[in-house]
PDB file of C-alpha atoms and ligand atoms in Angstrom:
ATOM      1  CA  MET T   1      97.751  84.334  70.968  1.00  0.00           C
ATOM      2  CA  ILE T   2      96.160  87.864  71.835  1.00  0.00           C
ATOM      3  CA  LEU T   3      93.490  87.301  74.964  1.00  0.00           C
ATOM      4  CA  GLU T   4      90.822  89.118  76.253  1.00  0.00           C
ATOM      5  CA  LYS T   5      91.725  88.624  79.651  1.00  0.00           C
ATOM      6  CA  ASP T   6      94.731  90.646  78.549  1.00  0.00           C
ATOM      7  CA  PHE T   7      93.233  94.068  77.813  1.00  0.00           C
ATOM      8  CA  SER T   8      91.771  96.369  80.623  1.00  0.00           C
ATOM      9  CA  PHE T   9      90.232  99.917  79.928  1.00  0.00           C
ATOM     10  CA  PHE T  10      91.342 102.895  80.555  1.00  0.00           C
ATOM     11  CA  ASP T  11      88.525 105.581  82.085  1.00  0.00           C
ATOM     12  CA  TRP T  12      90.226 109.211  80.945  1.00  0.00           C
ATOM     13  CA  GLU T  13      87.559 110.650  82.872  1.00  0.00           C
ATOM     14  CA  TYR T  14      87.451 108.718  86.596  1.00  0.00           C
ATOM     15  CA  LEU T  15      90.934 108.084  86.030  1.00  0.00           C
ATOM     16  CA  GLN T  16      91.048 104.982  86.992  1.00  0.00           C
ATOM     17  CA  LEU T  17      91.080 100.918  85.223  1.00  0.00           C
ATOM     18  CA  GLU T  18      87.811  99.705  83.874  1.00  0.00           C
ATOM     19  CA  LYS T  19      88.710  96.509  84.191  1.00  0.00           C
ATOM     20  CA  PRO T  20      91.143  95.613  87.274  1.00  0.00           C
ATOM     21  CA  THR T  21      92.427  91.831  88.114  1.00  0.00           C
ATOM     22  CA  ASP T  22      92.396  93.289  91.606  1.00  0.00           C
ATOM     23  CA  ILE T  23      91.133  96.144  93.882  1.00  0.00           C
ATOM     24  CA  TYR T  24      92.788  96.913  97.288  1.00  0.00           C
ATOM     25  CA  VAL T  25      92.451  99.941  99.609  1.00  0.00           C
ATOM     26  CA  LYS T  26      95.119 100.646 102.790  1.00  0.00           C
ATOM     27  CA  LYS T  27      93.275 101.970 105.485  1.00  0.00           C
ATOM     28  CA  LEU T  28      95.437 104.139 109.378  1.00  0.00           C
ATOM     29  CA  SER T  29      94.679 101.469 110.695  1.00  0.00           C
ATOM     30  CA  ASP T  30      97.329  99.378 108.316  1.00  0.00           C
ATOM     31  CA  MET T  31      99.457 102.360 108.919  1.00  0.00           C
ATOM     32  CA  LYS T  32      99.476 103.749 111.887  1.00  0.00           C
ATOM     33  CA  GLU T  33     103.404 102.869 112.677  1.00  0.00           C
ATOM     34  CA  HIS T  34     104.197 104.373 109.828  1.00  0.00           C
ATOM     35  CA  PHE T  35     103.145 108.538 110.993  1.00  0.00           C
ATOM     36  CA  ILE T  36     105.232 110.050 113.528  1.00  0.00           C
ATOM     37  CA  ASP T  37     102.880 110.904 115.246  1.00  0.00           C
ATOM     38  CA  ASN T  38     100.861 108.373 117.686  1.00  0.00           C
ATOM     39  CA  SER T  39      98.627 110.482 119.817  1.00  0.00           C
ATOM     40  CA  SER T  40      97.020 112.062 115.839  1.00  0.00           C
ATOM     41  CA  VAL T  41      96.728 107.915 115.337  1.00  0.00           C
ATOM     42  CA  LEU T  42      94.419 107.363 117.493  1.00  0.00           C
ATOM     43  CA  LYS T  43      93.083 110.228 118.231  1.00  0.00           C
ATOM     44  CA  ILE T  44      91.371 109.758 114.781  1.00  0.00           C
ATOM     45  CA  LEU T  45      90.835 105.997 114.976  1.00  0.00           C
ATOM     46  CA  ASP T  46      88.761 106.518 117.554  1.00  0.00           C
ATOM     47  CA  PHE T  47      86.094 108.234 114.938  1.00  0.00           C
ATOM     48  CA  ALA T  48      87.298 106.264 112.022  1.00  0.00           C
ATOM     49  CA  ASP T  49      89.187 103.677 109.824  1.00  0.00           C
ATOM     50  CA  LEU T  50      89.673 106.463 107.415  1.00  0.00           C
ATOM     51  CA  VAL T  51      90.640 104.999 103.546  1.00  0.00           C
ATOM     52  CA  LEU T  52      94.332 106.753 102.898  1.00  0.00           C
ATOM     53  CA  TYR T  53      94.494 105.216  99.649  1.00  0.00           C
ATOM     54  CA  LYS T  54      93.496 102.743  97.023  1.00  0.00           C
ATOM     55  CA  VAL T  55      95.342 100.504  94.224  1.00  0.00           C
ATOM     56  CA  GLU T  56      93.987  99.094  91.165  1.00  0.00           C
ATOM     57  CA  LYS T  57      95.602  96.908  89.718  1.00  0.00           C
ATOM     58  CA  PHE T  58      95.887  94.874  85.942  1.00  0.00           C
ATOM     59  CA  GLU T  59      98.249  92.225  86.230  1.00  0.00           C
ATOM     60  CA  PRO T  60      98.177  89.301  83.210  1.00  0.00           C
ATOM     61  CA  GLU T  61      99.753  85.921  83.617  1.00  0.00           C
ATOM     62  CA  LYS T  62     102.947  85.492  85.356  1.00  0.00           C
ATOM     63  CA  ARG T  63     105.141  84.761  83.023  1.00  0.00           C
ATOM     64  CA  LYS T  64     108.751  86.125  82.594  1.00  0.00           C
ATOM     65  CA  GLY T  65     108.899  89.430  81.085  1.00  0.00           C
ATOM     66  CA  ASN T  66     105.618  90.326  82.185  1.00  0.00           C
ATOM     67  CA  LEU T  67     104.245  93.849  82.916  1.00  0.00           C
ATOM     68  CA  ILE T  68     101.781  94.909  86.087  1.00  0.00           C
ATOM     69  CA  PHE T  69     100.052  97.796  85.678  1.00  0.00           C
ATOM     70  CA  SER T  70      97.545  99.797  88.347  1.00  0.00           C
ATOM     71  CA  VAL T  71      96.470 102.901  89.176  1.00  0.00           C
ATOM     72  CA  THR T  72      96.620 104.382  92.700  1.00  0.00           C
ATOM     73  CA  SER T  73      93.656 107.036  94.420  1.00  0.00           C
ATOM     74  CA  LEU T  74      95.822 108.278  96.955  1.00  0.00           C
ATOM     75  CA  TYR T  75      93.463 110.512  99.688  1.00  0.00           C
ATOM     76  CA  PRO T  76      94.495 114.025 100.579  1.00  0.00           C
ATOM     77  CA  GLY T  77      94.392 115.555 104.409  1.00  0.00           C
ATOM     78  CA  THR T  78      96.954 115.158 107.467  1.00  0.00           C
ATOM     79  CA  VAL T  79      97.701 112.857 110.361  1.00  0.00           C
ATOM     80  CA  GLY T  80      98.187 115.338 112.964  1.00  0.00           C
ATOM     81  CA  ARG T  81     100.663 117.356 110.429  1.00  0.00           C
ATOM     82  CA  GLU T  82     101.791 115.164 108.972  1.00  0.00           C
ATOM     83  CA  TYR T  83     100.589 114.480 104.795  1.00  0.00           C
ATOM     84  CA  PHE T  84      98.854 110.466 103.517  1.00  0.00           C
ATOM     85  CA  PHE T  85     101.579 108.580 102.050  1.00  0.00           C
ATOM     86  CA  THR T  86     101.761 105.317 100.400  1.00  0.00           C
ATOM     87  CA  GLN T  87     103.817 102.884 103.037  1.00  0.00           C
ATOM     88  CA  GLY T  88     107.289 103.497 100.959  1.00  0.00           C
ATOM     89  CA  HIS T  89     108.731  99.612  99.433  1.00  0.00           C
ATOM     90  CA  TYR T  90     111.670  98.000  97.964  1.00  0.00           C
ATOM     91  CA  HIS T  91     111.303  95.988  95.211  1.00  0.00           C
ATOM     92  CA  GLN T  92     112.286  92.176  96.617  1.00  0.00           C
ATOM     93  CA  ASN T  93     114.720  91.132  92.768  1.00  0.00           C
ATOM     94  CA  ASP T  94     115.689  94.240  91.029  1.00  0.00           C
ATOM     95  CA  PHE T  95     113.444  95.274  88.042  1.00  0.00           C
ATOM     96  CA  ALA T  96     112.540  99.467  87.755  1.00  0.00           C
ATOM     97  CA  GLU T  97     110.174 100.535  87.606  1.00  0.00           C
ATOM     98  CA  ILE T  98     107.738 103.538  86.155  1.00  0.00           C
ATOM     99  CA  TYR T  99     105.063 106.661  88.143  1.00  0.00           C
ATOM    100  CA  ILE T 100     103.325 108.716  86.295  1.00  0.00           C
ATOM    101  CA  CYS T 101     101.580 111.524  88.176  1.00  0.00           C
ATOM    102  CA  LEU T 102      98.127 112.041  86.052  1.00  0.00           C
ATOM    103  CA  LYS T 103      96.229 114.515  88.466  1.00  0.00           C
ATOM    104  CA  GLY T 104      96.985 116.112  92.197  1.00  0.00           C
ATOM    105  CA  LYS T 105     100.139 117.413  94.318  1.00  0.00           C
ATOM    106  CA  GLY T 106     102.952 115.557  95.490  1.00  0.00           C
ATOM    107  CA  LEU T 107     105.995 114.839  96.393  1.00  0.00           C
ATOM    108  CA  LEU T 108     108.154 111.552  95.215  1.00  0.00           C
ATOM    109  CA  LEU T 109     110.285 110.051  98.249  1.00  0.00           C
ATOM    110  CA  LEU T 110     112.946 107.807  97.149  1.00  0.00           C
ATOM    111  CA  LYS T 111     115.392 106.314  99.778  1.00  0.00           C
ATOM    112  CA  ASP T 112     118.486 103.922  99.915  1.00  0.00           C
ATOM    113  CA  LYS T 113     120.161 102.114 103.240  1.00  0.00           C
ATOM    114  CA  ASN T 114     122.320 105.706 102.932  1.00  0.00           C
ATOM    115  CA  ASN T 115     120.135 108.559 101.275  1.00  0.00           C
ATOM    116  CA  GLU T 116     117.329 110.310 100.504  1.00  0.00           C
ATOM    117  CA  GLN T 117     116.174 111.876  97.708  1.00  0.00           C
ATOM    118  CA  VAL T 118     112.718 114.175  97.583  1.00  0.00           C
ATOM    119  CA  TYR T 119     111.361 114.859  94.243  1.00  0.00           C
ATOM    120  CA  ASN T 120     108.185 116.909  92.814  1.00  0.00           C
ATOM    121  CA  PHE T 121     105.484 114.972  91.675  1.00  0.00           C
ATOM    122  CA  GLU T 122     103.085 116.261  90.350  1.00  0.00           C
ATOM    123  CA  LYS T 123      99.954 115.860  87.421  1.00  0.00           C
ATOM    124  CA  GLY T 124     102.367 115.642  84.359  1.00  0.00           C
ATOM    125  CA  SER T 125     105.231 113.830  85.946  1.00  0.00           C
ATOM    126  CA  ILE T 126     106.981 110.995  84.723  1.00  0.00           C
ATOM    127  CA  SER T 127     109.699 108.966  87.398  1.00  0.00           C
ATOM    128  CA  HIS T 128     111.522 106.371  86.349  1.00  0.00           C
ATOM    129  CA  ILE T 129     112.750 104.857  90.006  1.00  0.00           C
ATOM    130  CA  ASN T 130     116.024 103.187  89.488  1.00  0.00           C
ATOM    131  CA  SER T 131     115.342  99.347  91.092  1.00  0.00           C
ATOM    132  CA  ASN T 132     117.799  99.755  94.359  1.00  0.00           C
ATOM    133  CA  PHE T 133     115.519 102.254  95.657  1.00  0.00           C
ATOM    134  CA  ALA T 134     112.391 102.265  98.057  1.00  0.00           C
ATOM    135  CA  HIS T 135     109.480 104.370  96.840  1.00  0.00           C
ATOM    136  CA  ARG T 136     106.644 105.895  98.565  1.00  0.00           C
ATOM    137  CA  VAL T 137     104.580 108.935  97.746  1.00  0.00           C
ATOM    138  CA  VAL T 138     103.258 111.997  99.630  1.00  0.00           C
ATOM    139  CA  ASN T 139     100.516 114.284  98.695  1.00  0.00           C
ATOM    140  CA  ILE T 140     100.944 117.238  99.397  1.00  0.00           C
ATOM    141  CA  GLY T 141      98.036 119.187  97.551  1.00  0.00           C
ATOM    142  CA  ASP T 142      93.522 119.435  99.109  1.00  0.00           C
ATOM    143  CA  GLU T 143      92.629 116.691  95.543  1.00  0.00           C
ATOM    144  CA  MET T 144      93.181 113.225  94.777  1.00  0.00           C
ATOM    145  CA  LEU T 145      96.686 112.381  93.664  1.00  0.00           C
ATOM    146  CA  LYS T 146      96.535 109.671  91.729  1.00  0.00           C
ATOM    147  CA  PHE T 147      99.629 107.780  89.636  1.00  0.00           C
ATOM    148  CA  ILE T 148     100.412 105.127  87.225  1.00  0.00           C
ATOM    149  CA  SER T 149     102.428 102.651  88.035  1.00  0.00           C
ATOM    150  CA  VAL T 150     104.112  99.646  85.039  1.00  0.00           C
ATOM    151  CA  TYR T 151     106.623  97.297  86.806  1.00  0.00           C
ATOM    152  CA  ASN T 152     107.309  93.768  85.866  1.00  0.00           C
ATOM    153  CA  VAL T 153     105.021  90.331  87.357  1.00  0.00           C
ATOM    154  CA  ASP T 154     108.744  89.532  88.723  1.00  0.00           C
ATOM    155  CA  ALA T 155     109.423  92.735  90.654  1.00  0.00           C
ATOM    156  CA  GLY T 156     107.969  91.655  93.964  1.00  0.00           C
ATOM    157  CA  PHE T 157     107.357  93.830  98.072  1.00  0.00           C
ATOM    158  CA  ASP T 158     109.514  94.319 100.563  1.00  0.00           C
ATOM    159  CA  TYR T 159     107.794  97.002 103.369  1.00  0.00           C
ATOM    160  CA  GLU T 160     110.455  94.505 105.992  1.00  0.00           C
ATOM    161  CA  LYS T 161     114.093  96.203 104.615  1.00  0.00           C
ATOM    162  CA  VAL T 162     111.878  99.473 104.442  1.00  0.00           C
ATOM    163  CA  ILE T 163     110.825  99.184 108.401  1.00  0.00           C
ATOM    164  CA  LYS T 164     114.420  97.355 109.658  1.00  0.00           C
ATOM    165  CA  GLU T 165     116.201 100.309 107.883  1.00  0.00           C
ATOM    166  CA  GLY T 166     113.811 102.492 110.506  1.00  0.00           C
ATOM    167  CA  GLY T 167     111.586 103.337 107.557  1.00  0.00           C
ATOM    168  CA  PHE T 168     111.721 106.961 106.037  1.00  0.00           C
ATOM    169  CA  SER T 169     114.348 109.965 107.963  1.00  0.00           C
ATOM    170  CA  THR T 170     112.450 111.951 105.494  1.00  0.00           C
ATOM    171  CA  LYS T 171     108.773 113.666 107.133  1.00  0.00           C
ATOM    172  CA  ILE T 172     106.395 115.959 104.727  1.00  0.00           C
ATOM    173  CA  VAL T 173     104.269 118.196 107.063  1.00  0.00           C
ATOM    174  CA  LYS T 174     102.660 121.093 107.053  1.00  0.00           C
ATOM    175  CA  SER T 175     104.376 123.922 107.811  1.00  0.00           C
ATOM    176  CA  GLU T 176     103.642 126.347 110.709  1.00  0.00           C
ATOM    177  CA  ASN T 177     101.483 129.145 109.121  1.00  0.00           C
ATOM    178  CA  SER T 178     100.069 126.259 106.599  1.00  0.00           C
ATOM    179  CA  LYS T 179     101.319 127.035 104.086  1.00  0.00           C
ATOM    180  CA  GLY T 180     102.820 124.775 101.977  1.00  0.00           C
ATOM    181  CA  TYR T 181     104.762 122.217 102.877  1.00  0.00           C
ATOM    182  CA  LYS T 182     108.062 121.467 104.848  1.00  0.00           C
ATOM    183  CA  ILE T 183     110.759 118.896 105.213  1.00  0.00           C
ATOM    184  CA  GLU T 184     111.429 117.588 108.114  1.00  0.00           C
ATOM    185  CA  THR T 185     114.935 115.084 109.062  1.00  0.00           C
ATOM    186  CA  LEU T 186     114.583 112.445 111.870  1.00  0.00           C
TER     187      LEU T 186
HETATM  188  C1  LIG X 201     104.241  98.349  92.679  1.00  0.00           C
HETATM  189  C2  LIG X 201     104.402 100.041  93.521  1.00  0.00           C
HETATM  190  C3  LIG X 201     102.927 100.913  93.383  1.00  0.00           C
HETATM  191  C4  LIG X 201     102.566 100.938  94.800  1.00  0.00           C
HETATM  192  C5  LIG X 201     100.593 101.820  95.352  1.00  0.00           C
HETATM  193  C6  LIG X 201     101.074 101.523  96.789  1.00  0.00           C
HETATM  194  O1  LIG X 201     105.293  97.904  92.499  1.00  0.00           O
HETATM  195  O2  LIG X 201     105.414 101.152  93.463  1.00  0.00           O
HETATM  196  O3  LIG X 201     101.835 100.171  92.664  1.00  0.00           O
HETATM  197  O4  LIG X 201     102.389  99.752  95.309  1.00  0.00           O
HETATM  198  O5  LIG X 201     101.749 102.939  95.393  1.00  0.00           O
HETATM  199  O6  LIG X 201     101.718 101.856  97.528  1.00  0.00           O
HETATM  200  P1  LIG X 201     102.736 100.350  98.638  1.00  0.00           P
HETATM  201  O7  LIG X 201     102.654  99.596  98.142  1.00  0.00           O
HETATM  202  O8  LIG X 201     103.991 101.530  98.788  1.00  0.00           O
HETATM  203  O9  LIG X 201     101.507 100.732  99.672  1.00  0.00           O
HETATM  204 ZN1  LIG X 202     106.301  99.374  93.395  1.00  0.00          ZN
END
């Protein structure tokens, strides 16, 4: 039987799900240890706890092989010189993922234990992310960056493994003359 709860509408004007099963936000206070410049983090937090991104999910029943569909909206902005990014994670289990960029201008960072790679990720980009790479998106534009993710219900999230490896060593920062971005490696 095909259940009505297995359908969600997508609003193409506002680029959002009309019937998400879950919505959450990540704020600067949740992400403070991931930015290079701790004094800028604290200065902003004194003033306000910014929302860095919002995730709307459409999660079907947890049945083997089912897929989750989600939309991430990543705000534009910087903490010090560093552009806003999603935290980034490995999948706990051996499942790949597809990212489709709907709007904005960004970079996709992929890492495993030994290597990191940077790809352009902007409106129209479709990226197949192999199961063995941790993945993070950085918004280098001046508008909201929005992307769809599609992944297996059993993929799972492993944020700790990234932290144990010392995090992403690729940092995307504003260039000194403030025109465009620069890639720095820690
Ligand atoms: C799911 C996935 C995305 C992210 C979302 C937020 O596997 O990769 O839906 O969960 O973009 O990023 P994180 O989870 O890294 O905070
Ligand atoms: Zn993922």
